[in-house]
Coordinates of C-alpha atoms in Angstrom, one line a residue:
X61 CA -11.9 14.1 -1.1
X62 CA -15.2 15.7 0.8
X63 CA -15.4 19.5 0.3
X64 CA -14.5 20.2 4.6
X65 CA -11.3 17.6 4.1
X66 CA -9.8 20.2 1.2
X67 CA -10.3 22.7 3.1
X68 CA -9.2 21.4 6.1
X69 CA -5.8 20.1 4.2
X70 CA -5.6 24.2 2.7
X71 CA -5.1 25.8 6.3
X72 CA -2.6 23.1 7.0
X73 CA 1.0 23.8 5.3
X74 CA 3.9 20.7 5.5
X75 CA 7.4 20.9 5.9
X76 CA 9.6 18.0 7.0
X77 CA 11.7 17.7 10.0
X78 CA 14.4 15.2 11.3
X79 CA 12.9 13.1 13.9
X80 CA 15.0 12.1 16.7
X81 CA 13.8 9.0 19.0
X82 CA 10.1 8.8 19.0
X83 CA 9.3 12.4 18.4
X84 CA 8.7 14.4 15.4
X85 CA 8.4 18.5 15.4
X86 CA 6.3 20.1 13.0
X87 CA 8.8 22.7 12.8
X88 CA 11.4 23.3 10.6
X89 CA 12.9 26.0 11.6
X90 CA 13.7 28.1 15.5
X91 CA 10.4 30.1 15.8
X92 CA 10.9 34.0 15.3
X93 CA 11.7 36.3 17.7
X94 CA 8.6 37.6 20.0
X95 CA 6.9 40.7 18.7
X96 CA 5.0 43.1 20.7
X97 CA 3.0 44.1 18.2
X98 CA 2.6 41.2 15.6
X99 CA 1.3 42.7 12.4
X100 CA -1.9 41.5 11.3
X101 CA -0.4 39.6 8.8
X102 CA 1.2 37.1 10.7
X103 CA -0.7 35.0 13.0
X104 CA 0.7 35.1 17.0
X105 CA 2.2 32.3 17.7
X106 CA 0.7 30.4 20.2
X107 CA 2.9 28.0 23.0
X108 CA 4.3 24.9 22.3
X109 CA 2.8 21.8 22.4
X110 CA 3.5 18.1 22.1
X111 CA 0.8 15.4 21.0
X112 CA 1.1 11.9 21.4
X113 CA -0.2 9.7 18.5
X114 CA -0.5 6.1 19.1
X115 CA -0.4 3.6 16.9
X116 CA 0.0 -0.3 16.2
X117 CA 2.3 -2.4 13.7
X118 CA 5.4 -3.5 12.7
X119 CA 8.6 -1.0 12.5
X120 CA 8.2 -0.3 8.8
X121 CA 4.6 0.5 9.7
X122 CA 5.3 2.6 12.6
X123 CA 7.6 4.4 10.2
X124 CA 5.4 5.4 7.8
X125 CA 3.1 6.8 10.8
X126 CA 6.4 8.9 11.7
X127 CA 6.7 10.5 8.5
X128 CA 3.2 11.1 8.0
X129 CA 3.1 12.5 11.4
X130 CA 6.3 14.9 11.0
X131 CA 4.6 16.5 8.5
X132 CA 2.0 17.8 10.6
X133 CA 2.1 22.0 10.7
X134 CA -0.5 24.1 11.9
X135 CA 0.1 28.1 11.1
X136 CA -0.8 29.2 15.1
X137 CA 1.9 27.2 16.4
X138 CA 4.2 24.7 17.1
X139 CA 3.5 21.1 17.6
X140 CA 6.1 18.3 18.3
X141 CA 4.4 15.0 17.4
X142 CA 5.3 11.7 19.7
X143 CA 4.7 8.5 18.2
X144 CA 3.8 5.8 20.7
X145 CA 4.0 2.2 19.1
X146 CA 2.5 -1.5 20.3
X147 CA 3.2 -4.7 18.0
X148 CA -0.2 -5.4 18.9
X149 CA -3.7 -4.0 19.2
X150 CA -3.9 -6.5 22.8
X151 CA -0.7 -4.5 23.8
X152 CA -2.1 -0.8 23.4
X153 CA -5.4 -1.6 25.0
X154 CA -4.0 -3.4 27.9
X155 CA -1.9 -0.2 28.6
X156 CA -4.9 2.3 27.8
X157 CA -7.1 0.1 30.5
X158 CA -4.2 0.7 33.1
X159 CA -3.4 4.3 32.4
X160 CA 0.2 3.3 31.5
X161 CA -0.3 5.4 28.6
X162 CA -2.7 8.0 27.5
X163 CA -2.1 9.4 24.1
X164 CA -4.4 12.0 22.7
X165 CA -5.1 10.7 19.1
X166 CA -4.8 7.2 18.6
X167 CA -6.1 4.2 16.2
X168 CA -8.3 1.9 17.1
X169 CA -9.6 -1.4 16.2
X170 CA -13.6 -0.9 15.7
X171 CA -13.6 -4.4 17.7
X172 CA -12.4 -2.6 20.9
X173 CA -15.0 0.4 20.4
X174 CA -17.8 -0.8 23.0
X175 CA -15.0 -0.7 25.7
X176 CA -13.4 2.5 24.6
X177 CA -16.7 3.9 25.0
X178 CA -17.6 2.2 28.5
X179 CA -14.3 2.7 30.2
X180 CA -14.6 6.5 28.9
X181 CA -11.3 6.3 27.4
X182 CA -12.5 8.5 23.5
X183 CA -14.6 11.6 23.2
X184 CA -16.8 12.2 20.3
X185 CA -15.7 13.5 17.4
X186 CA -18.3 14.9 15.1
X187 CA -18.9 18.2 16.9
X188 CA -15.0 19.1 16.5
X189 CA -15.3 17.7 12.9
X190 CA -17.9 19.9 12.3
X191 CA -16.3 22.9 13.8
X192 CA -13.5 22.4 11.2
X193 CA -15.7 22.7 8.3
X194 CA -15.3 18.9 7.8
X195 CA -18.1 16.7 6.1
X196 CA -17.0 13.7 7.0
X197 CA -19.8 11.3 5.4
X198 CA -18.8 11.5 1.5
X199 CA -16.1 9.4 0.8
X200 CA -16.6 6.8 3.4
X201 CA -18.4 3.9 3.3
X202 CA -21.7 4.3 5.0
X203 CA -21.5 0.8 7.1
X204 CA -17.8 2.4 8.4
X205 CA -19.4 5.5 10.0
X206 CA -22.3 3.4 11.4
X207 CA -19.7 1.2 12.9
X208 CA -18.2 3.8 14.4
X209 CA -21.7 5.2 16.1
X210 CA -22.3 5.7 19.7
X211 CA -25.1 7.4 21.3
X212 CA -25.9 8.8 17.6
X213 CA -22.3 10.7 18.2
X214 CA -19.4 9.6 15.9
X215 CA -16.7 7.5 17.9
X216 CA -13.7 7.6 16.1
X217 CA -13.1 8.5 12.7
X218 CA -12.8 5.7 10.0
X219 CA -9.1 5.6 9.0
X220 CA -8.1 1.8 7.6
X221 CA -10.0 -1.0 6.2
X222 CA -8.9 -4.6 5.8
X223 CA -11.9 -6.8 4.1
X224 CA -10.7 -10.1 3.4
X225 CA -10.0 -11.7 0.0
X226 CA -8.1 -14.6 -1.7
X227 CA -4.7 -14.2 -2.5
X228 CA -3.5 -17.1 -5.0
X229 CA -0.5 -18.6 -5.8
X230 CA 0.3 -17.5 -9.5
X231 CA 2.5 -20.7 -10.3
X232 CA 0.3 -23.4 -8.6
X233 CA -2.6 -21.7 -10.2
X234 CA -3.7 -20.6 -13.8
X235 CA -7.0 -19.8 -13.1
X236 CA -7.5 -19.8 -17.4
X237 CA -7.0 -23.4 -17.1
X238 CA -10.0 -24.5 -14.6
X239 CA -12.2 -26.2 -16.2
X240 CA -15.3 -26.5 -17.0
X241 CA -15.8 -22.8 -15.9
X242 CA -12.7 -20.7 -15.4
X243 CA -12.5 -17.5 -13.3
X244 CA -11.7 -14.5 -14.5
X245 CA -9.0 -12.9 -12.5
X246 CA -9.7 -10.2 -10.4
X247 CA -13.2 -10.6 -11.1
X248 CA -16.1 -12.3 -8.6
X249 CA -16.4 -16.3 -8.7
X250 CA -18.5 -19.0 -7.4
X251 CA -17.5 -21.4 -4.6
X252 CA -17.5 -24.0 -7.6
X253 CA -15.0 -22.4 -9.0
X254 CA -12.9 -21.8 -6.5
X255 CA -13.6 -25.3 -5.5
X256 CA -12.6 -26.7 -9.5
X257 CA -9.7 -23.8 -9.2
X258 CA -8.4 -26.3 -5.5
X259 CA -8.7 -28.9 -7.4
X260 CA -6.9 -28.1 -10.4
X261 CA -3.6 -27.2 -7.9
X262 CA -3.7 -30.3 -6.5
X263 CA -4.0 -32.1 -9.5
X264 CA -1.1 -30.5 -10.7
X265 CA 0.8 -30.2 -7.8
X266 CA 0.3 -32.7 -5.6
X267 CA 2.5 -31.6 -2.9
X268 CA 1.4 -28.4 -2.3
X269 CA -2.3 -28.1 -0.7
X270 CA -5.0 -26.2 -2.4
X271 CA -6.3 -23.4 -0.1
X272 CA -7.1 -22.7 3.6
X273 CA -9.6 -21.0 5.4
X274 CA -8.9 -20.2 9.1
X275 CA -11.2 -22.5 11.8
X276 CA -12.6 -18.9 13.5
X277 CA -15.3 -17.0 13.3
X278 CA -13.7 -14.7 11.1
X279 CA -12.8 -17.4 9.1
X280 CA -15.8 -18.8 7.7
X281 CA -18.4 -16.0 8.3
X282 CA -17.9 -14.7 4.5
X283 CA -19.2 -17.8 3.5
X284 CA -22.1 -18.0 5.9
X285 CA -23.1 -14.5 5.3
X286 CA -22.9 -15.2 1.6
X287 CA -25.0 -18.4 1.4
X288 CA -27.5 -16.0 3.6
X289 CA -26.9 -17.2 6.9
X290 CA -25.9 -14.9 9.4
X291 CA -23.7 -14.7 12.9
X292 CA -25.2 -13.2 15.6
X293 CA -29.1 -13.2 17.0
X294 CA -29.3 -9.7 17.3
X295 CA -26.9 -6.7 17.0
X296 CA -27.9 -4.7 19.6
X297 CA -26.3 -6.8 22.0
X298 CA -25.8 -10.1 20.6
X299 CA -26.9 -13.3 23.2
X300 CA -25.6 -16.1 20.8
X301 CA -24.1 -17.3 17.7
X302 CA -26.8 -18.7 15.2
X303 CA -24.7 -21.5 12.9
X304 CA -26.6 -23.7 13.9
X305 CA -29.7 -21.8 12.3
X306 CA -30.5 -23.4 8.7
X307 CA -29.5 -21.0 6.1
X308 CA -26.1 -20.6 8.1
X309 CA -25.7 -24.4 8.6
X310 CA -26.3 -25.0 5.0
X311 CA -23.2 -23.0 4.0
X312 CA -20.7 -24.1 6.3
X313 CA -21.6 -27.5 4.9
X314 CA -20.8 -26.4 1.3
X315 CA -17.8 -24.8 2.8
X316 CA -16.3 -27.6 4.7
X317 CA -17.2 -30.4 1.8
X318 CA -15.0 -28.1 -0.3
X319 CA -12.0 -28.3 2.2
X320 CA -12.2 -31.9 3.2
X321 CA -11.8 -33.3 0.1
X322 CA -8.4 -35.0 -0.2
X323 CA -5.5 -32.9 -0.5
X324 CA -7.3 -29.7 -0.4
X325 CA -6.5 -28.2 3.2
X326 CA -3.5 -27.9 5.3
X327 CA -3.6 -30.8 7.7
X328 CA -3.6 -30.4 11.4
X329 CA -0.2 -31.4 11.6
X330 CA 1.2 -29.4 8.8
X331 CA 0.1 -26.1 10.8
X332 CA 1.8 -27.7 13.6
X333 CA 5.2 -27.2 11.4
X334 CA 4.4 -23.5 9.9
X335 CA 1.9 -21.5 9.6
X336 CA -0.7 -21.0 6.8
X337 CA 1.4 -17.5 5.7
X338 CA 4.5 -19.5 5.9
X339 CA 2.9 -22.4 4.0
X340 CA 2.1 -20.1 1.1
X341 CA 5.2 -17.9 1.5
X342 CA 6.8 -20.9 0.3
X343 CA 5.1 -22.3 -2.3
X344 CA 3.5 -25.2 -0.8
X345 CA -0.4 -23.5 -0.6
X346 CA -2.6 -22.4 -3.7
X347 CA -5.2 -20.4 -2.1
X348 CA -5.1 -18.3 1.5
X349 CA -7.4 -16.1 2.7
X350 CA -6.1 -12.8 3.9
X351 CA -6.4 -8.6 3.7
X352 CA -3.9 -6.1 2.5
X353 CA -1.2 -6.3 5.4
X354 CA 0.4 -9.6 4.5
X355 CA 1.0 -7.7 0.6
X356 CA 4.7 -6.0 2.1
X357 CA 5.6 -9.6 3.3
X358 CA 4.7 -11.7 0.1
X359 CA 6.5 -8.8 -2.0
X360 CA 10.1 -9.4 -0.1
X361 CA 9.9 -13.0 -1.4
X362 CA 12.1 -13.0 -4.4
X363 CA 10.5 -14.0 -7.9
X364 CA 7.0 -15.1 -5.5
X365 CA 4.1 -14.1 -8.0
X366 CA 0.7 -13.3 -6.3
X367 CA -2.4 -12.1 -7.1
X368 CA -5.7 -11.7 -5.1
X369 CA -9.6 -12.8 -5.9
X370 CA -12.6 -11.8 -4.3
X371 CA -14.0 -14.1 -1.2
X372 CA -16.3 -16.6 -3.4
X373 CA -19.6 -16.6 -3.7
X374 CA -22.6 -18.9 -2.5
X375 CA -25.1 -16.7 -2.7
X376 CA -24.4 -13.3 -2.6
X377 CA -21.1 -11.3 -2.4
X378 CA -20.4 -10.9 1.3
X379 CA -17.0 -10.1 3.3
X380 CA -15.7 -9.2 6.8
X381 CA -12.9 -7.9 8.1
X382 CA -10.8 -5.4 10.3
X383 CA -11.7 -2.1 10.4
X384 CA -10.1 1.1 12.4
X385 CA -10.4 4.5 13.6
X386 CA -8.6 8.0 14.4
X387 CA -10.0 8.6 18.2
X388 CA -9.3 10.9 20.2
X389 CA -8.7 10.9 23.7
X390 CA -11.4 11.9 26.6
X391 CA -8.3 13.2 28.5
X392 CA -6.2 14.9 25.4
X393 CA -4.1 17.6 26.7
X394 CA -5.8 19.8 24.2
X395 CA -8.9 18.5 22.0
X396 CA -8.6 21.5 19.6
X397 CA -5.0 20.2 18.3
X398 CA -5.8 16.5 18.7
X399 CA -8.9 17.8 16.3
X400 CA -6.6 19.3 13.9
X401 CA -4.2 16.4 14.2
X402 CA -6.8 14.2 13.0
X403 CA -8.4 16.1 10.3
X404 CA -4.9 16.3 9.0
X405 CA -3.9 12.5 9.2
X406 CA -7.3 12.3 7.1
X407 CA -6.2 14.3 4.1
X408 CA -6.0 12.6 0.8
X409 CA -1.9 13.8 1.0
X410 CA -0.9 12.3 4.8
X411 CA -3.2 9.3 4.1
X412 CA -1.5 8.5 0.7
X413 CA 2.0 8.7 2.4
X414 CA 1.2 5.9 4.8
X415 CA -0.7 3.8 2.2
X416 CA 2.1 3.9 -0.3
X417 CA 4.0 1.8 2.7
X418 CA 1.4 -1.0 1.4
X419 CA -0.2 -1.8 5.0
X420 CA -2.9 0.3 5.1
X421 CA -5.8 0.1 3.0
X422 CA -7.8 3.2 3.8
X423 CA -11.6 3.6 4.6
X424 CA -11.5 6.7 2.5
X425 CA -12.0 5.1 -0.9
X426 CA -11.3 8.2 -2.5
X427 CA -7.8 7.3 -1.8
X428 CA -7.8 3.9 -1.9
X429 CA -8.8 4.5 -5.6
X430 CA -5.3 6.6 -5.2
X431 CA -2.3 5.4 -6.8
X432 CA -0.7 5.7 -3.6
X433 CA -3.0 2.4 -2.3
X434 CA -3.4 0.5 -6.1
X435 CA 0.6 0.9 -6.7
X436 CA -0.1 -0.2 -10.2
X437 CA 3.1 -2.2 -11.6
X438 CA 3.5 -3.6 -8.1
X439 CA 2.1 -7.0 -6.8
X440 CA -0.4 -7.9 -6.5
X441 CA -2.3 -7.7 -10.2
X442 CA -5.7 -6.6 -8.9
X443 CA -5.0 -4.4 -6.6
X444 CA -8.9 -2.9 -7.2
X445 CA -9.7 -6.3 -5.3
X446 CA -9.1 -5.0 -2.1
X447 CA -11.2 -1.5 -2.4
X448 CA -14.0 -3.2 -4.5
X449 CA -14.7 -5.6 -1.9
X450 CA -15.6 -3.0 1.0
X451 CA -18.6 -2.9 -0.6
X452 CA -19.3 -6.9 0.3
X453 CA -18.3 -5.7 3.4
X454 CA -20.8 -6.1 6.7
X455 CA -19.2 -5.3 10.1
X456 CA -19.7 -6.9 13.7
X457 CA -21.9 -5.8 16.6
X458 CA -20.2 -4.3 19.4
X459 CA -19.0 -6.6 22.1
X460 CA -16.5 -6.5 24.5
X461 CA -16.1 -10.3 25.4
X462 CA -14.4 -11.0 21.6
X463 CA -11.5 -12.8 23.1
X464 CA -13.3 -14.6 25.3
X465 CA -15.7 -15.3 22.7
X466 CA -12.8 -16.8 20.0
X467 CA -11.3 -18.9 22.7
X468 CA -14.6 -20.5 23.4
X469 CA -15.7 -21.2 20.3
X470 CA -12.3 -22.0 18.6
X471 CA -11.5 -25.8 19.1
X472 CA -14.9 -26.5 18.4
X473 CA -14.7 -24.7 14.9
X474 CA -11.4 -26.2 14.3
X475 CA -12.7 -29.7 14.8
X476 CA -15.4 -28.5 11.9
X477 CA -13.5 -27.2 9.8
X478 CA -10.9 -30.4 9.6
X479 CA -13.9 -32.7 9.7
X480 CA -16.5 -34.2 7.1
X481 CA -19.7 -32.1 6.3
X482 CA -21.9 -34.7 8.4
X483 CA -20.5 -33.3 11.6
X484 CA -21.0 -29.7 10.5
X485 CA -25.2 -29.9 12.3
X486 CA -23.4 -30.8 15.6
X487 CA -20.5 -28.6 15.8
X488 CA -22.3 -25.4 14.7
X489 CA -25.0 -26.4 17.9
X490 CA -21.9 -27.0 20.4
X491 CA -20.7 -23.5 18.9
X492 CA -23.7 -21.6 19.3
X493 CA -24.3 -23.0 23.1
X494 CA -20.3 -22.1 24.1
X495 CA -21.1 -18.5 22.3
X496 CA -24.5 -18.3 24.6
X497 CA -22.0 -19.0 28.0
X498 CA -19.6 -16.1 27.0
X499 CA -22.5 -13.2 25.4
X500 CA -25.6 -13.5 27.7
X501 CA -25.2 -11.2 30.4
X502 CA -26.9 -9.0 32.0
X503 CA -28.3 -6.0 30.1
X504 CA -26.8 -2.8 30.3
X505 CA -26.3 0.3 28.6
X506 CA -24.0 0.4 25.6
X507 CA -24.0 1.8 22.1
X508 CA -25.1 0.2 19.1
X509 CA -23.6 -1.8 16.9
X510 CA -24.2 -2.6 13.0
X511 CA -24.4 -5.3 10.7
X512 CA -23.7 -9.2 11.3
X513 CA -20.3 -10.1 10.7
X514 CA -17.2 -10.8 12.9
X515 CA -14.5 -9.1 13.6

């Protein structure tokens, strides 16, 4: 962990408390009886405060965020910790826009950041890092902090990372068995073999489907930005989607001649019934791409073996994915605790304790190298799948039109993606053109953004 986090995680002791509700206290114990005249050996006391921490996820998730946060226990005082929960990121931001809730450190999507930082709803956090003794910049990925940049201030502070991989059926698939090149698990492939690794599940179970890759930008941009295409005509802000643009064409191509052949892809109609998850969840799907949330789900399905690959490769190795922050709020009852608060949900000790719940993967790779993250003896084999591919990882401008953008574009990538590689030249133009609609506005002032991928 980076030299300020230690010491950070020194001055902060833990003790665990019973929480009641949706509150947690950081203290154990009834305080001591005023003094009036501490001795200089013990600190005075200073009020009592409560912070709110909010957070997204399921109730085992939102669990593991209570724990971590009960253990929070600065020496000056007494903090009583609220967890506020949404089952989904939409949820939490539509109540932050509205003022219907205001909590003063919370976790963000990365996708939401050019909003956060318009509507004035975070405060920058580097001075207060700094304050703290905190160098921030060693164990995290270098694309995270950029990602996370506004106004050459630091946003929010990276806290989980979700790049997307393959996750395989272990009984539809022996990946020893493709021929004539066979992947080596847990290690990078080609598209040809993950294509001859489709092929071989079919052949050998022909009614399950090989793989699926979701129609959405998300979807397929590891395999543009791997056969060298790329998403976005500019980063800083984005006017239009460039699939159409050769390089990016070219791979999609590859990519959807690879899912149209017979038998490889869920069919329209079949993701009518379940969904792709379900699909695999039950047996009936080889290949899915996903990141580290759906691991607690496929582990409750009794004698379901699983493992993961990296995304393949047409080029070079290239990912996306979901990335989030610890902000803090512009209106936090008090930005010193919210400071501490945060610096102490970053420590190597409260970050293991939620990522042994198996949700979060964390941006700090120092602990994501951790056997709290890589659980070995647990599903799935390669756990090192997940952390190794962050550094394939490129991350999306900043735009604040990304639903709006998805439901534009979506059908038209649908139709692609279930259709024959000829089409591919026409649907990437219609693409581009319905991106052009929702991204060209007028200019204004907004911080930058980094890389080319989608969110």
């Amino acid at each position: 962990m980076v030299s300020g986090l230690t010491l950070a995680a020194g001055l902060l002791t833990c003790s665990l408390v019973a929480s009641c509700d949706s509150s947690v206290s950081s203290s154990a114990a009834p305080s001591s009886p005023p003094t009036t005249e501490p001795s200089s050996s013990q600190p005075t006391r200073l009020p009592r405060q409560t912070l709110t921490f909010g957070v997204v996820g399921s109730a085992d998730e939102v669990a593991s965020y209570r724990q971590m946060a009960s253990l929070f226990a600065p020496l000056d005082r007494q903090v009583t910790v609220r967890v506020q929960a949404w089952p989904t990121e939409a949820a939490m931001m539509a109540d932050l826009r509205s003022g219907a809730a205001e909590p003063d450190v919370f976790i963000a999507s990365q996708r939401n950041l050019l909003e956060l930082t318009q509507r004035q709803l975070t405060q920058p956090i580097d001075g207060l890092l700094d304050d703290r003794g905190v160098d921030f910049g060693d164990d995290y990925p270098r694309g995270t902090l950029t990602a996370f940049g506004s106004d050459s201030r630091l946003s929010c502070l990276p806290y989980g990372i979700s790049p997307s991989v393959i996750f395989y059926n272990k009984r539809l698939v022996k990946l020893g068995q493709v021929t004539p090149d066979p992947p080596v698990p847990g290690e990078g492939w080609s598209l040809d073999q993950f294509a001859a690794a489709t092929r071989w599940a079919v052949r050998h179970h022909p009614n399950a489907a090989g793989a699926y890759v979701e129609p959405s930008l998300g979807g397929i941009a590891p395999f543009v930005l791997s056969g060298g295409g790329s998403l976005f005509d500019d980063a800083n802000p984005p006017t239009t989607l460039t699939l159409s643009d050769t390089a990016s064409q070219q791979a999609l191509i590859r990519t959807v001649r690879l899912m149209h052949r017979p038998g490889v892809s869920l069919t329209p109609r079949e993701l009518t019934e379940k969904t792709a998850l379900e699909w695999f969840e039950s047996g009936r799907l080889a290949f899915l791409e996903g990141s580290r949330g759906i691991v607690p789900a496929l582990r409750t399905r009794l004698g379901f073996d699983f493992d993961v690959m990296p995304m393949p490769v047409l080029g070079t190795p290239a990912t996306v994915g979901g990335l989030t922050g610890l902000c803090i709020s512009s209106d936090a009852t008090d930005a010193g605790t919210a400071a501490d608060f945060l610096v102490y949900a970053s420590t190597p000790e409260a970050l293991g304790s939620v990522a042994s719940a198996g949700y979060l993967q964390p941006a700090n790779q120092a602990v994501a190298l951790s056997d709290d993250f890589q659980q070995p003896g647990r599903l799935p084999d390669h756990a090192s799948v997940f952390t190794f591919s962050v550094k394939s990882m490129q991350y999306p401008p900043l735009i604040d039109r990304w639903d709006e953008l998805d439901a534009a574009i979506g059908p038209t990538l649908t139709r692609m993606m279930h259709g024959r590689a000829v089409q591919v030249p026409q649907r990437t133009r219609e693409a581009d053109q319905q991106s052009s609609r929702v991204l060209r506005v007028e200019p204004s002032e907004s911080p930058s953004g980094s890389g080319q991928s989608a969110g």
